[in-house]
Amino acid sequence: GWDSGRLAMLLAVLEARCGVGFGQKDVYLNVAGGLKINEPAADLAAAMALMSSLLDIALPKDCVVFGEISLSGDIRSVSRMDSRLKEALKLGFGSAIAPKAAADNAPVSVKAYDYLLEAIKGLETTD
């Protein structure tokens, strides 16, 4: 699973900083395989999955997503970004959505953002 308090925080940030309300929606966030996710680096992936569902826009199949989201809607760098991207490449991922700092010398194509609202707008303009 996913921590319900963390989900509530992500939903609050999406509403306050991005103008996206889930108030009238039933929101479920599932983690496959019975894993317990407690790493803040998964924040951006969860937020993008929620927005993908709400907007009915699929994320690219070869895309990995990571980054911590602050209460202000900033996308923060996380530890071992280079290692994460190298491992993603080994696993067959060709692109990433990540914090700006991850774009430097990345082994995959990175859409890098400073703010959650930018990442959402990037999702809306994905072909």
Coordinates of C-alpha atoms in Angstrom, one line a residue:
G1 CA 0.0 0.0 0.0
W2 CA 0.2 3.6 0.0
D3 CA 0.1 5.8 3.1
S4 CA -3.4 7.5 3.3
G5 CA -1.9 10.6 4.9
R6 CA 0.5 11.0 2.1
L7 CA -2.3 10.6 -0.4
A8 CA -4.3 13.2 1.4
M9 CA -1.3 15.6 1.2
L10 CA -0.9 15.0 -2.5
L11 CA -4.6 15.6 -3.1
A12 CA -4.4 18.8 -1.0
V13 CA -1.4 20.1 -3.0
L14 CA -3.0 19.3 -6.3
E15 CA -6.0 21.3 -5.2
A16 CA -4.2 24.3 -3.6
R17 CA -1.3 24.7 -6.0
C18 CA -2.7 23.3 -9.3
G19 CA -6.4 24.1 -9.1
V20 CA -7.3 20.4 -9.5
G21 CA -10.1 19.2 -7.2
F22 CA -10.8 15.6 -6.4
G23 CA -13.4 16.5 -3.8
Q24 CA -16.3 15.0 -5.6
K25 CA -14.3 11.9 -6.7
D26 CA -13.6 8.6 -5.1
V27 CA -9.8 8.3 -5.1
Y28 CA -8.1 4.9 -4.9
L29 CA -4.3 4.5 -5.2
N30 CA -3.2 0.9 -5.6
V31 CA 0.3 -0.5 -5.4
A32 CA 0.8 -3.7 -7.3
G33 CA 2.4 -6.8 -5.8
G34 CA 1.5 -6.0 -2.2
L35 CA 4.5 -3.6 -1.9
K36 CA 4.5 -0.9 0.8
I37 CA 5.7 2.4 -0.6
N38 CA 7.0 4.9 2.0
E39 CA 9.6 6.7 -0.1
P40 CA 8.8 10.4 -0.9
A41 CA 10.4 9.9 -4.3
A42 CA 7.2 8.2 -5.3
D43 CA 5.1 11.4 -4.8
L44 CA 5.4 12.6 -8.4
A45 CA 4.6 9.2 -9.8
A46 CA 1.4 9.0 -7.7
A47 CA 0.4 12.6 -8.6
M48 CA 1.0 11.9 -12.3
A49 CA -1.0 8.7 -12.1
L50 CA -3.9 10.5 -10.4
M51 CA -3.8 13.2 -13.1
S52 CA -3.5 10.7 -15.9
S53 CA -6.7 9.0 -14.6
L54 CA -8.6 12.3 -14.1
L55 CA -7.7 13.7 -17.5
D56 CA -7.9 10.3 -19.3
I57 CA -4.4 10.8 -20.7
A58 CA -2.1 7.8 -20.6
L59 CA 1.5 8.3 -19.5
P60 CA 4.0 6.9 -22.0
K61 CA 4.6 3.2 -21.5
D62 CA 8.4 3.6 -21.5
C63 CA 8.3 6.4 -18.9
V64 CA 9.5 6.2 -15.3
V65 CA 8.4 9.0 -12.9
F66 CA 10.0 10.1 -9.6
G67 CA 10.4 13.1 -7.4
E68 CA 9.3 14.4 -4.0
I69 CA 6.5 17.0 -3.9
S70 CA 6.5 19.7 -1.3
L71 CA 3.5 21.4 0.2
S72 CA 4.2 24.4 -2.0
G73 CA 4.0 22.2 -5.1
D74 CA 7.7 22.2 -5.8
I75 CA 9.3 19.0 -7.2
R76 CA 12.3 18.2 -5.1
S77 CA 15.3 16.2 -6.0
V78 CA 15.7 12.8 -4.5
S79 CA 18.7 10.7 -3.6
R80 CA 20.5 8.6 -6.2
M81 CA 18.8 10.2 -9.2
D82 CA 21.6 9.0 -11.5
S83 CA 21.4 5.5 -10.3
R84 CA 17.6 5.5 -10.7
L85 CA 17.8 6.6 -14.3
K86 CA 20.6 4.1 -15.1
E87 CA 18.5 1.3 -13.6
A88 CA 15.4 2.5 -15.5
L89 CA 17.4 2.3 -18.7
K90 CA 18.5 -1.3 -17.9
L91 CA 14.8 -2.2 -17.3
G92 CA 13.8 -0.9 -20.7
F93 CA 12.5 2.6 -19.8
G94 CA 13.5 5.2 -22.4
S95 CA 12.1 8.3 -20.8
A96 CA 11.6 9.9 -17.4
I97 CA 9.5 12.6 -15.7
A98 CA 11.7 13.9 -12.9
P99 CA 13.1 16.9 -11.0
K100 CA 15.1 19.4 -13.0
A101 CA 18.4 18.2 -11.5
A102 CA 17.9 14.8 -13.0
A103 CA 18.2 16.0 -16.6
D104 CA 22.0 16.6 -16.4
N105 CA 23.9 13.8 -18.2
A106 CA 20.8 11.5 -18.0
P107 CA 21.0 8.2 -19.9
V108 CA 17.4 8.5 -20.9
S109 CA 15.2 11.4 -22.2
V110 CA 14.1 13.4 -19.2
K111 CA 11.1 15.8 -19.0
A112 CA 12.4 17.8 -16.1
Y113 CA 10.2 20.1 -13.9
D114 CA 10.6 22.4 -10.9
Y115 CA 6.8 22.5 -10.1
L116 CA 4.0 20.0 -10.1
L117 CA 1.8 22.4 -12.1
E118 CA 4.4 22.4 -14.9
A119 CA 4.5 18.6 -14.9
I120 CA 0.7 18.4 -15.2
K121 CA 0.7 20.9 -18.1
G122 CA 3.4 18.7 -19.7
L123 CA 1.1 15.7 -19.4
E124 CA -1.7 17.6 -21.0
T125 CA 0.5 18.4 -24.0
T126 CA 1.9 14.9 -24.4
D127 CA 1.3 13.4 -27.9

